[in-house]
Amino acid sequence: MSNVKKYIAAISGGPDSMAMLHKYRKQIMTVCHVNYQKRDSANRDMMIVQDYCLKHKIKFCNLIVTKNIYEKYRKYGDNFQNIARLIRYDYFSKTAHKLKIQNLLVAHNKDDFIETSIMQLKRSTIALFLGIQQNSYYQDLNIYRPLITMWKKDILAYCKKNKIPYGLDETNELQLYERNKVRHLVSKWRPIDKKQYYDKVQRFNHKHHAVYLAIEKAYKSWKKHQFDILVYKKIPNTCKPYILYKYLREHDTFNVSLNKIKLIHQFLMANNPQTELRIGKNLYLFKSNNQLKIH
């Protein structure tokens, strides 16, 4: 990370994000908080973040998610966590664009990395990288995860040592969502179990690193050409499934299956006049001026 103070930070008010805010407070220009109004403690967490920003003279931006905002994203499905993710990252992107800042800090940690990799394997995805990237992007926003190499227990210890205020999300204890179920499972692991699993995933990622970089390069080229279908057709067939997987994930299309990817591939390769393909609830792919678009 650069020492230049040109970052916005996604801060929920939990221990991870508050530890990150405290650790990098001199480099953060603006804090972005999202209040989904879905739990009793939501306003408490919002005030924790706001008070910290006021004390340390950091600009505080806040989004209160209303019913109308939720409805705008319902076309992406009924999974609250998926919709919430899309709402907040769109908000971060719009805020960054408004402030002319391209860099976002997010407080994912090593435990989150493990949980995500387990979820990916359960879904039998074709991802060449398991876990969470330390650096990634969303639209034109560069995303940095400076705590991704820290265990949760070390973050909590950091908060205690530095007397950092934070709130705990009580819904994390409810096994209503897939991640909560996985988190509950991982919480029972011994430290040695988590380390061994983490090392195993890292070996997998290292093994596929070269191919992963090639896929990234091909995808960026396709994106640069505004998802031109003729450009897609020239991509090697071995790469096409991974390219489509990245396209769908970047556009926040969830529950990506191999069957869906094959269907989209056939849609793009066909020379018939079909111009649209339904891929989800009120979600369609379109061929427009020889470009692939999603709505």
PDB file of C-alpha atoms in Angstrom:
ATOM      1  CA  MET A   1       0.000   0.000   0.000  1.00  0.00           C
ATOM      2  CA  SER A   2       1.100   3.505  -0.805  1.00  0.00           C
ATOM      3  CA  ASN A   3       1.751   5.968   2.001  1.00  0.00           C
ATOM      4  CA  VAL A   4      -0.140   8.621   0.016  1.00  0.00           C
ATOM      5  CA  LYS A   5      -3.460   9.374   1.732  1.00  0.00           C
ATOM      6  CA  LYS A   6      -5.749   8.539  -1.175  1.00  0.00           C
ATOM      7  CA  TYR A   7      -7.984   5.709  -0.032  1.00  0.00           C
ATOM      8  CA  ILE A   8     -11.619   5.315   0.801  1.00  0.00           C
ATOM      9  CA  ALA A   9     -12.417   2.556   3.296  1.00  0.00           C
ATOM     10  CA  ALA A  10     -15.409   0.243   3.683  1.00  0.00           C
ATOM     11  CA  ILE A  11     -16.137   0.303   7.416  1.00  0.00           C
ATOM     12  CA  SER A  12     -19.012  -1.676   8.920  1.00  0.00           C
ATOM     13  CA  GLY A  13     -18.230  -1.025  12.587  1.00  0.00           C
ATOM     14  CA  GLY A  14     -17.179  -4.625  13.285  1.00  0.00           C
ATOM     15  CA  PRO A  15     -13.770  -5.519  14.765  1.00  0.00           C
ATOM     16  CA  ASP A  16     -12.095  -6.228  11.399  1.00  0.00           C
ATOM     17  CA  SER A  17     -13.030  -2.978   9.692  1.00  0.00           C
ATOM     18  CA  MET A  18     -12.461  -0.869  12.818  1.00  0.00           C
ATOM     19  CA  ALA A  19      -9.006  -2.408  13.245  1.00  0.00           C
ATOM     20  CA  MET A  20      -8.243  -1.571   9.623  1.00  0.00           C
ATOM     21  CA  LEU A  21      -9.551   1.969  10.049  1.00  0.00           C
ATOM     22  CA  HIS A  22      -7.372   2.492  13.120  1.00  0.00           C
ATOM     23  CA  LYS A  23      -4.287   0.956  11.498  1.00  0.00           C
ATOM     24  CA  TYR A  24      -4.533   3.009   8.281  1.00  0.00           C
ATOM     25  CA  ARG A  25      -6.401   6.064   9.542  1.00  0.00           C
ATOM     26  CA  LYS A  26      -3.665   8.450   8.327  1.00  0.00           C
ATOM     27  CA  GLN A  27      -3.988   7.135   4.777  1.00  0.00           C
ATOM     28  CA  ILE A  28      -7.783   7.073   4.579  1.00  0.00           C
ATOM     29  CA  MET A  29      -9.475  10.155   3.155  1.00  0.00           C
ATOM     30  CA  THR A  30     -13.067   8.970   3.424  1.00  0.00           C
ATOM     31  CA  VAL A  31     -14.960   6.246   5.263  1.00  0.00           C
ATOM     32  CA  CYS A  32     -17.978   4.601   3.616  1.00  0.00           C
ATOM     33  CA  HIS A  33     -20.561   2.928   5.841  1.00  0.00           C
ATOM     34  CA  VAL A  34     -23.692   1.061   4.730  1.00  0.00           C
ATOM     35  CA  ASN A  35     -26.648   0.647   7.098  1.00  0.00           C
ATOM     36  CA  TYR A  36     -28.988  -2.070   5.818  1.00  0.00           C
ATOM     37  CA  GLN A  37     -31.450  -1.525   8.685  1.00  0.00           C
ATOM     38  CA  LYS A  38     -31.827  -5.298   9.014  1.00  0.00           C
ATOM     39  CA  ARG A  39     -30.870  -5.741  12.657  1.00  0.00           C
ATOM     40  CA  ASP A  40     -31.374  -3.978  15.990  1.00  0.00           C
ATOM     41  CA  SER A  41     -27.678  -3.108  16.357  1.00  0.00           C
ATOM     42  CA  ALA A  42     -27.320  -1.489  12.902  1.00  0.00           C
ATOM     43  CA  ASN A  43     -27.656   2.080  14.189  1.00  0.00           C
ATOM     44  CA  ARG A  44     -25.248   1.341  17.050  1.00  0.00           C
ATOM     45  CA  ASP A  45     -22.564   0.235  14.569  1.00  0.00           C
ATOM     46  CA  MET A  46     -23.200   3.278  12.405  1.00  0.00           C
ATOM     47  CA  MET A  47     -22.636   5.561  15.401  1.00  0.00           C
ATOM     48  CA  ILE A  48     -19.426   3.719  16.350  1.00  0.00           C
ATOM     49  CA  VAL A  49     -18.003   4.459  12.897  1.00  0.00           C
ATOM     50  CA  GLN A  50     -19.315   8.022  12.791  1.00  0.00           C
ATOM     51  CA  ASP A  51     -17.936   8.859  16.246  1.00  0.00           C
ATOM     52  CA  TYR A  52     -14.522   7.439  15.369  1.00  0.00           C
ATOM     53  CA  CYS A  53     -14.394   9.496  12.164  1.00  0.00           C
ATOM     54  CA  LEU A  54     -15.427  12.633  14.028  1.00  0.00           C
ATOM     55  CA  LYS A  55     -12.732  12.071  16.657  1.00  0.00           C
ATOM     56  CA  HIS A  56      -9.995  11.514  14.066  1.00  0.00           C
ATOM     57  CA  LYS A  57     -11.267  14.095  11.561  1.00  0.00           C
ATOM     58  CA  ILE A  58     -11.969  11.614   8.752  1.00  0.00           C
ATOM     59  CA  LYS A  59     -14.753  12.307   6.244  1.00  0.00           C
ATOM     60  CA  PHE A  60     -17.749  10.036   6.911  1.00  0.00           C
ATOM     61  CA  CYS A  61     -20.132   8.934   4.138  1.00  0.00           C
ATOM     62  CA  ASN A  62     -23.178   6.838   4.890  1.00  0.00           C
ATOM     63  CA  LEU A  63     -25.823   4.957   2.912  1.00  0.00           C
ATOM     64  CA  ILE A  64     -29.123   4.104   4.590  1.00  0.00           C
ATOM     65  CA  VAL A  65     -30.576   1.233   2.541  1.00  0.00           C
ATOM     66  CA  THR A  66     -34.301   1.757   2.085  1.00  0.00           C
ATOM     67  CA  LYS A  67     -36.941  -0.612   0.745  1.00  0.00           C
ATOM     68  CA  ASN A  68     -36.833   1.204  -2.597  1.00  0.00           C
ATOM     69  CA  ILE A  69     -33.110   0.567  -2.919  1.00  0.00           C
ATOM     70  CA  TYR A  70     -33.609  -3.134  -2.186  1.00  0.00           C
ATOM     71  CA  GLU A  71     -36.304  -3.361  -4.840  1.00  0.00           C
ATOM     72  CA  LYS A  72     -33.970  -1.981  -7.509  1.00  0.00           C
ATOM     73  CA  TYR A  73     -31.668  -4.961  -6.937  1.00  0.00           C
ATOM     74  CA  ARG A  74     -34.309  -7.671  -6.714  1.00  0.00           C
ATOM     75  CA  LYS A  75     -33.664  -8.695 -10.317  1.00  0.00           C
ATOM     76  CA  TYR A  76     -30.449 -10.298  -9.067  1.00  0.00           C
ATOM     77  CA  GLY A  77     -32.371 -12.772  -6.920  1.00  0.00           C
ATOM     78  CA  ASP A  78     -33.702 -13.106  -3.394  1.00  0.00           C
ATOM     79  CA  ASN A  79     -30.447 -13.871  -1.555  1.00  0.00           C
ATOM     80  CA  PHE A  80     -29.998 -10.966   0.879  1.00  0.00           C
ATOM     81  CA  GLN A  81     -26.221 -11.327   1.229  1.00  0.00           C
ATOM     82  CA  ASN A  82     -25.732 -11.264  -2.530  1.00  0.00           C
ATOM     83  CA  ILE A  83     -27.965  -8.211  -2.913  1.00  0.00           C
ATOM     84  CA  ALA A  84     -26.268  -6.477   0.032  1.00  0.00           C
ATOM     85  CA  ARG A  85     -22.850  -7.034  -1.527  1.00  0.00           C
ATOM     86  CA  LEU A  86     -23.949  -5.533  -4.823  1.00  0.00           C
ATOM     87  CA  ILE A  87     -25.565  -2.527  -3.093  1.00  0.00           C
ATOM     88  CA  ARG A  88     -22.467  -1.698  -1.078  1.00  0.00           C
ATOM     89  CA  TYR A  89     -19.948  -2.128  -3.889  1.00  0.00           C
ATOM     90  CA  ASP A  90     -22.040   0.027  -6.210  1.00  0.00           C
ATOM     91  CA  TYR A  91     -22.132   2.610  -3.427  1.00  0.00           C
ATOM     92  CA  PHE A  92     -18.365   2.412  -2.910  1.00  0.00           C
ATOM     93  CA  SER A  93     -17.779   2.764  -6.644  1.00  0.00           C
ATOM     94  CA  LYS A  94     -20.089   5.793  -6.976  1.00  0.00           C
ATOM     95  CA  THR A  95     -18.537   7.455  -3.922  1.00  0.00           C
ATOM     96  CA  ALA A  96     -15.015   6.842  -5.200  1.00  0.00           C
ATOM     97  CA  HIS A  97     -15.921   8.284  -8.608  1.00  0.00           C
ATOM     98  CA  LYS A  98     -17.468  11.350  -6.982  1.00  0.00           C
ATOM     99  CA  LEU A  99     -14.394  11.946  -4.820  1.00  0.00           C
ATOM    100  CA  LYS A 100     -11.999  11.077  -7.671  1.00  0.00           C
ATOM    101  CA  ILE A 101     -10.388   8.304  -5.635  1.00  0.00           C
ATOM    102  CA  GLN A 102      -9.786   4.927  -7.272  1.00  0.00           C
ATOM    103  CA  ASN A 103      -8.598   2.948  -4.240  1.00  0.00           C
ATOM    104  CA  LEU A 104     -10.780   1.118  -1.717  1.00  0.00           C
ATOM    105  CA  LEU A 105      -9.717  -0.655   1.491  1.00  0.00           C
ATOM    106  CA  VAL A 106     -11.777  -3.681   2.575  1.00  0.00           C
ATOM    107  CA  ALA A 107     -11.195  -5.585   5.836  1.00  0.00           C
ATOM    108  CA  HIS A 108     -11.329  -9.245   4.779  1.00  0.00           C
ATOM    109  CA  ASN A 109      -9.079 -11.439   6.913  1.00  0.00           C
ATOM    110  CA  LYS A 110      -7.459 -14.874   6.786  1.00  0.00           C
ATOM    111  CA  ASP A 111     -10.515 -16.588   8.275  1.00  0.00           C
ATOM    112  CA  ASP A 112     -12.675 -14.990   5.564  1.00  0.00           C
ATOM    113  CA  PHE A 113     -10.217 -16.360   3.002  1.00  0.00           C
ATOM    114  CA  ILE A 114     -10.738 -19.893   4.311  1.00  0.00           C
ATOM    115  CA  GLU A 115     -14.529 -19.551   4.480  1.00  0.00           C
ATOM    116  CA  THR A 116     -14.702 -18.299   0.902  1.00  0.00           C
ATOM    117  CA  SER A 117     -12.552 -21.144  -0.424  1.00  0.00           C
ATOM    118  CA  ILE A 118     -14.798 -23.715   1.288  1.00  0.00           C
ATOM    119  CA  MET A 119     -17.887 -22.111  -0.262  1.00  0.00           C
ATOM    120  CA  GLN A 120     -16.241 -22.120  -3.687  1.00  0.00           C
ATOM    121  CA  LEU A 121     -15.414 -25.819  -3.428  1.00  0.00           C
ATOM    122  CA  LYS A 122     -18.922 -26.659  -2.234  1.00  0.00           C
ATOM    123  CA  ARG A 123     -20.309 -24.982  -5.346  1.00  0.00           C
ATOM    124  CA  SER A 124     -17.872 -26.896  -7.584  1.00  0.00           C
ATOM    125  CA  THR A 125     -16.851 -23.693  -9.336  1.00  0.00           C
ATOM    126  CA  ILE A 126     -14.238 -23.647 -12.071  1.00  0.00           C
ATOM    127  CA  ALA A 127     -12.274 -20.906 -10.354  1.00  0.00           C
ATOM    128  CA  LEU A 128      -8.493 -21.117 -10.734  1.00  0.00           C
ATOM    129  CA  PHE A 129      -8.061 -19.119  -7.527  1.00  0.00           C
ATOM    130  CA  LEU A 130      -9.617 -20.171  -4.234  1.00  0.00           C
ATOM    131  CA  GLY A 131     -10.208 -17.732  -1.401  1.00  0.00           C
ATOM    132  CA  ILE A 132     -10.057 -13.932  -1.653  1.00  0.00           C
ATOM    133  CA  GLN A 133      -7.544 -11.956  -3.666  1.00  0.00           C
ATOM    134  CA  GLN A 134      -5.438  -9.493  -1.710  1.00  0.00           C
ATOM    135  CA  ASN A 135      -5.915  -7.008  -4.540  1.00  0.00           C
ATOM    136  CA  SER A 136      -8.785  -6.999  -7.026  1.00  0.00           C
ATOM    137  CA  TYR A 137     -11.110  -4.569  -8.761  1.00  0.00           C
ATOM    138  CA  TYR A 138     -14.791  -3.697  -9.125  1.00  0.00           C
ATOM    139  CA  GLN A 139     -15.745  -1.660 -12.176  1.00  0.00           C
ATOM    140  CA  ASP A 140     -13.054   1.079 -12.145  1.00  0.00           C
ATOM    141  CA  LEU A 141     -12.311   0.680  -8.439  1.00  0.00           C
ATOM    142  CA  ASN A 142      -9.041  -0.840  -7.180  1.00  0.00           C
ATOM    143  CA  ILE A 143      -9.687  -2.956  -4.081  1.00  0.00           C
ATOM    144  CA  TYR A 144      -7.007  -3.618  -1.448  1.00  0.00           C
ATOM    145  CA  ARG A 145      -7.346  -6.014   1.489  1.00  0.00           C
ATOM    146  CA  PRO A 146      -4.504  -5.193   3.902  1.00  0.00           C
ATOM    147  CA  LEU A 147      -5.747  -7.580   6.638  1.00  0.00           C
ATOM    148  CA  ILE A 148      -6.053 -10.665   4.421  1.00  0.00           C
ATOM    149  CA  THR A 149      -2.882 -12.137   5.980  1.00  0.00           C
ATOM    150  CA  MET A 150      -4.141 -11.687   9.568  1.00  0.00           C
ATOM    151  CA  TRP A 151      -6.150 -14.237  11.548  1.00  0.00           C
ATOM    152  CA  LYS A 152      -9.354 -13.083  13.212  1.00  0.00           C
ATOM    153  CA  LYS A 153      -7.958 -13.781  16.685  1.00  0.00           C
ATOM    154  CA  ASP A 154      -5.005 -11.459  15.998  1.00  0.00           C
ATOM    155  CA  ILE A 155      -7.347  -8.704  14.823  1.00  0.00           C
ATOM    156  CA  LEU A 156      -9.391  -9.005  18.027  1.00  0.00           C
ATOM    157  CA  ALA A 157      -6.167  -8.852  20.043  1.00  0.00           C
ATOM    158  CA  TYR A 158      -5.145  -5.714  18.114  1.00  0.00           C
ATOM    159  CA  CYS A 159      -8.496  -4.086  18.935  1.00  0.00           C
ATOM    160  CA  LYS A 160      -8.126  -4.949  22.615  1.00  0.00           C
ATOM    161  CA  LYS A 161      -4.546  -3.688  22.805  1.00  0.00           C
ATOM    162  CA  ASN A 162      -5.386  -0.377  21.130  1.00  0.00           C
ATOM    163  CA  LYS A 163      -8.786   0.017  22.841  1.00  0.00           C
ATOM    164  CA  ILE A 164     -10.579   0.263  19.496  1.00  0.00           C
ATOM    165  CA  PRO A 165     -14.387   0.409  19.753  1.00  0.00           C
ATOM    166  CA  TYR A 166     -16.417  -2.000  17.632  1.00  0.00           C
ATOM    167  CA  GLY A 167     -19.775  -3.714  17.479  1.00  0.00           C
ATOM    168  CA  LEU A 168     -20.564  -7.399  16.988  1.00  0.00           C
ATOM    169  CA  ASP A 169     -23.178  -8.433  14.443  1.00  0.00           C
ATOM    170  CA  GLU A 170     -25.512 -10.746  16.354  1.00  0.00           C
ATOM    171  CA  THR A 171     -26.877 -12.222  13.111  1.00  0.00           C
ATOM    172  CA  ASN A 172     -23.517 -13.896  12.489  1.00  0.00           C
ATOM    173  CA  GLU A 173     -24.564 -16.440  15.105  1.00  0.00           C
ATOM    174  CA  LEU A 174     -27.696 -17.305  13.149  1.00  0.00           C
ATOM    175  CA  GLN A 175     -27.084 -19.994  10.548  1.00  0.00           C
ATOM    176  CA  LEU A 176     -29.472 -18.426   8.048  1.00  0.00           C
ATOM    177  CA  TYR A 177     -26.899 -17.912   5.298  1.00  0.00           C
ATOM    178  CA  GLU A 178     -24.303 -20.175   3.738  1.00  0.00           C
ATOM    179  CA  ARG A 179     -21.360 -18.111   4.996  1.00  0.00           C
ATOM    180  CA  ASN A 180     -22.671 -18.173   8.556  1.00  0.00           C
ATOM    181  CA  LYS A 181     -22.910 -21.969   8.404  1.00  0.00           C
ATOM    182  CA  VAL A 182     -19.362 -22.239   7.071  1.00  0.00           C
ATOM    183  CA  ARG A 183     -18.114 -19.724   9.657  1.00  0.00           C
ATOM    184  CA  HIS A 184     -19.681 -21.794  12.425  1.00  0.00           C
ATOM    185  CA  LEU A 185     -17.928 -24.889  11.067  1.00  0.00           C
ATOM    186  CA  VAL A 186     -14.517 -23.217  10.816  1.00  0.00           C
ATOM    187  CA  SER A 187     -14.849 -21.745  14.320  1.00  0.00           C
ATOM    188  CA  LYS A 188     -14.572 -25.286  15.690  1.00  0.00           C
ATOM    189  CA  TRP A 189     -11.244 -25.941  13.960  1.00  0.00           C
ATOM    190  CA  ARG A 190      -8.007 -25.897  15.902  1.00  0.00           C
ATOM    191  CA  PRO A 191      -5.421 -23.257  14.856  1.00  0.00           C
ATOM    192  CA  ILE A 192      -3.261 -26.012  13.345  1.00  0.00           C
ATOM    193  CA  ASP A 193      -6.231 -27.240  11.284  1.00  0.00           C
ATOM    194  CA  LYS A 194      -6.835 -23.777   9.874  1.00  0.00           C
ATOM    195  CA  LYS A 195      -3.150 -23.302   9.053  1.00  0.00           C
ATOM    196  CA  GLN A 196      -2.931 -26.654   7.275  1.00  0.00           C
ATOM    197  CA  TYR A 197      -6.060 -25.937   5.255  1.00  0.00           C
ATOM    198  CA  TYR A 198      -4.825 -22.434   4.402  1.00  0.00           C
ATOM    199  CA  ASP A 199      -1.483 -23.826   3.217  1.00  0.00           C
ATOM    200  CA  LYS A 200      -3.303 -26.413   1.075  1.00  0.00           C
ATOM    201  CA  VAL A 201      -5.346 -23.707  -0.641  1.00  0.00           C
ATOM    202  CA  GLN A 202      -2.224 -21.622  -1.211  1.00  0.00           C
ATOM    203  CA  ARG A 203      -0.542 -24.597  -2.913  1.00  0.00           C
ATOM    204  CA  PHE A 204      -3.577 -24.931  -5.188  1.00  0.00           C
ATOM    205  CA  ASN A 205      -3.410 -21.238  -6.076  1.00  0.00           C
ATOM    206  CA  HIS A 206       0.326 -21.392  -6.711  1.00  0.00           C
ATOM    207  CA  LYS A 207      -0.091 -24.409  -8.998  1.00  0.00           C
ATOM    208  CA  HIS A 208      -2.631 -22.581 -11.155  1.00  0.00           C
ATOM    209  CA  HIS A 209      -1.018 -19.139 -10.954  1.00  0.00           C
ATOM    210  CA  ALA A 210       0.356 -19.009 -14.517  1.00  0.00           C
ATOM    211  CA  VAL A 211      -2.956 -20.109 -16.047  1.00  0.00           C
ATOM    212  CA  TYR A 212      -4.820 -17.693 -13.810  1.00  0.00           C
ATOM    213  CA  LEU A 213      -2.689 -14.773 -15.039  1.00  0.00           C
ATOM    214  CA  ALA A 214      -3.323 -15.783 -18.662  1.00  0.00           C
ATOM    215  CA  ILE A 215      -7.075 -15.840 -18.011  1.00  0.00           C
ATOM    216  CA  GLU A 216      -6.873 -12.425 -16.328  1.00  0.00           C
ATOM    217  CA  LYS A 217      -5.025 -10.993 -19.325  1.00  0.00           C
ATOM    218  CA  ALA A 218      -7.535 -12.450 -21.797  1.00  0.00           C
ATOM    219  CA  TYR A 219     -10.483 -11.185 -19.767  1.00  0.00           C
ATOM    220  CA  LYS A 220      -9.059  -7.665 -19.462  1.00  0.00           C
ATOM    221  CA  SER A 221      -8.569  -7.606 -23.237  1.00  0.00           C
ATOM    222  CA  TRP A 222     -12.173  -8.711 -23.805  1.00  0.00           C
ATOM    223  CA  LYS A 223     -13.402  -6.084 -21.348  1.00  0.00           C
ATOM    224  CA  LYS A 224     -11.296  -3.422 -23.080  1.00  0.00           C
ATOM    225  CA  HIS A 225     -13.084  -4.331 -26.309  1.00  0.00           C
ATOM    226  CA  GLN A 226     -16.415  -3.842 -24.485  1.00  0.00           C
ATOM    227  CA  PHE A 227     -17.187  -7.577 -24.483  1.00  0.00           C
ATOM    228  CA  ASP A 228     -17.146  -7.809 -28.252  1.00  0.00           C
ATOM    229  CA  ILE A 229     -18.508 -11.203 -29.335  1.00  0.00           C
ATOM    230  CA  LEU A 230     -16.054 -11.511 -32.229  1.00  0.00           C
ATOM    231  CA  VAL A 231     -13.187 -11.037 -29.770  1.00  0.00           C
ATOM    232  CA  TYR A 232     -14.701 -13.730 -27.545  1.00  0.00           C
ATOM    233  CA  LYS A 233     -14.829 -16.182 -30.449  1.00  0.00           C
ATOM    234  CA  LYS A 234     -11.067 -15.765 -30.977  1.00  0.00           C
ATOM    235  CA  ILE A 235     -10.251 -16.672 -27.366  1.00  0.00           C
ATOM    236  CA  PRO A 236      -8.888 -20.253 -27.033  1.00  0.00           C
ATOM    237  CA  ASN A 237     -11.659 -22.717 -26.196  1.00  0.00           C
ATOM    238  CA  THR A 238      -9.830 -23.870 -23.063  1.00  0.00           C
ATOM    239  CA  CYS A 239     -10.049 -20.319 -21.708  1.00  0.00           C
ATOM    240  CA  LYS A 240     -13.648 -19.539 -22.614  1.00  0.00           C
ATOM    241  CA  PRO A 241     -15.348 -21.171 -19.555  1.00  0.00           C
ATOM    242  CA  TYR A 242     -13.100 -19.207 -17.174  1.00  0.00           C
ATOM    243  CA  ILE A 243     -13.673 -15.980 -19.123  1.00  0.00           C
ATOM    244  CA  LEU A 244     -17.443 -16.384 -18.869  1.00  0.00           C
ATOM    245  CA  TYR A 245     -17.183 -17.275 -15.191  1.00  0.00           C
ATOM    246  CA  LYS A 246     -15.289 -14.016 -14.544  1.00  0.00           C
ATOM    247  CA  TYR A 247     -17.806 -12.045 -16.602  1.00  0.00           C
ATOM    248  CA  LEU A 248     -20.746 -13.387 -14.620  1.00  0.00           C
ATOM    249  CA  ARG A 249     -19.062 -12.910 -11.250  1.00  0.00           C
ATOM    250  CA  GLU A 250     -17.972  -9.367 -12.070  1.00  0.00           C
ATOM    251  CA  HIS A 251     -21.533  -8.522 -13.017  1.00  0.00           C
ATOM    252  CA  ASP A 252     -22.760 -10.065  -9.757  1.00  0.00           C
ATOM    253  CA  THR A 253     -24.603 -12.971 -11.307  1.00  0.00           C
ATOM    254  CA  PHE A 254     -24.661 -15.563  -8.565  1.00  0.00           C
ATOM    255  CA  ASN A 255     -25.005 -19.342  -8.499  1.00  0.00           C
ATOM    256  CA  VAL A 256     -22.828 -19.694 -11.590  1.00  0.00           C
ATOM    257  CA  SER A 257     -22.986 -23.306 -12.781  1.00  0.00           C
ATOM    258  CA  LEU A 258     -21.133 -25.132 -15.536  1.00  0.00           C
ATOM    259  CA  ASN A 259     -24.454 -25.712 -17.301  1.00  0.00           C
ATOM    260  CA  LYS A 260     -25.151 -21.970 -17.307  1.00  0.00           C
ATOM    261  CA  ILE A 261     -21.681 -21.257 -18.688  1.00  0.00           C
ATOM    262  CA  LYS A 262     -22.150 -23.842 -21.468  1.00  0.00           C
ATOM    263  CA  LEU A 263     -25.519 -22.310 -22.327  1.00  0.00           C
ATOM    264  CA  ILE A 264     -24.014 -18.823 -22.592  1.00  0.00           C
ATOM    265  CA  HIS A 265     -21.116 -20.124 -24.681  1.00  0.00           C
ATOM    266  CA  GLN A 266     -23.559 -21.692 -27.145  1.00  0.00           C
ATOM    267  CA  PHE A 267     -25.523 -18.433 -27.204  1.00  0.00           C
ATOM    268  CA  LEU A 268     -22.394 -16.446 -28.122  1.00  0.00           C
ATOM    269  CA  MET A 269     -21.026 -18.900 -30.661  1.00  0.00           C
ATOM    270  CA  ALA A 270     -24.312 -19.452 -32.504  1.00  0.00           C
ATOM    271  CA  ASN A 271     -24.949 -17.646 -35.776  1.00  0.00           C
ATOM    272  CA  ASN A 272     -28.720 -17.722 -35.366  1.00  0.00           C
ATOM    273  CA  PRO A 273     -30.741 -14.507 -34.870  1.00  0.00           C
ATOM    274  CA  GLN A 274     -31.346 -15.099 -31.136  1.00  0.00           C
ATOM    275  CA  THR A 275     -30.458 -11.824 -29.401  1.00  0.00           C
ATOM    276  CA  GLU A 276     -31.307 -12.461 -25.752  1.00  0.00           C
ATOM    277  CA  LEU A 277     -30.855 -15.200 -23.167  1.00  0.00           C
ATOM    278  CA  ARG A 278     -32.506 -15.409 -19.750  1.00  0.00           C
ATOM    279  CA  ILE A 279     -29.931 -16.362 -17.107  1.00  0.00           C
ATOM    280  CA  GLY A 280     -31.804 -15.559 -13.890  1.00  0.00           C
ATOM    281  CA  LYS A 281     -34.852 -13.993 -12.346  1.00  0.00           C
ATOM    282  CA  ASN A 282     -35.488 -10.907 -14.514  1.00  0.00           C
ATOM    283  CA  LEU A 283     -31.851 -11.070 -15.645  1.00  0.00           C
ATOM    284  CA  TYR A 284     -30.939 -11.346 -19.321  1.00  0.00           C
ATOM    285  CA  LEU A 285     -27.918 -11.380 -21.608  1.00  0.00           C
ATOM    286  CA  PHE A 286     -28.255  -9.405 -24.835  1.00  0.00           C
ATOM    287  CA  LYS A 287     -26.383  -9.284 -28.106  1.00  0.00           C
ATOM    288  CA  SER A 288     -26.329  -5.623 -29.072  1.00  0.00           C
ATOM    289  CA  ASN A 289     -24.132  -4.250 -31.887  1.00  0.00           C
ATOM    290  CA  ASN A 290     -22.076  -7.432 -31.600  1.00  0.00           C
ATOM    291  CA  GLN A 291     -21.437  -6.787 -27.894  1.00  0.00           C
ATOM    292  CA  LEU A 292     -22.522  -8.834 -24.876  1.00  0.00           C
ATOM    293  CA  LYS A 293     -24.596  -6.889 -22.359  1.00  0.00           C
ATOM    294  CA  ILE A 294     -26.396  -7.870 -19.162  1.00  0.00           C
ATOM    295  CA  HIS A 295     -29.575  -6.344 -17.724  1.00  0.00           C
TER     296      HIS A 295
END
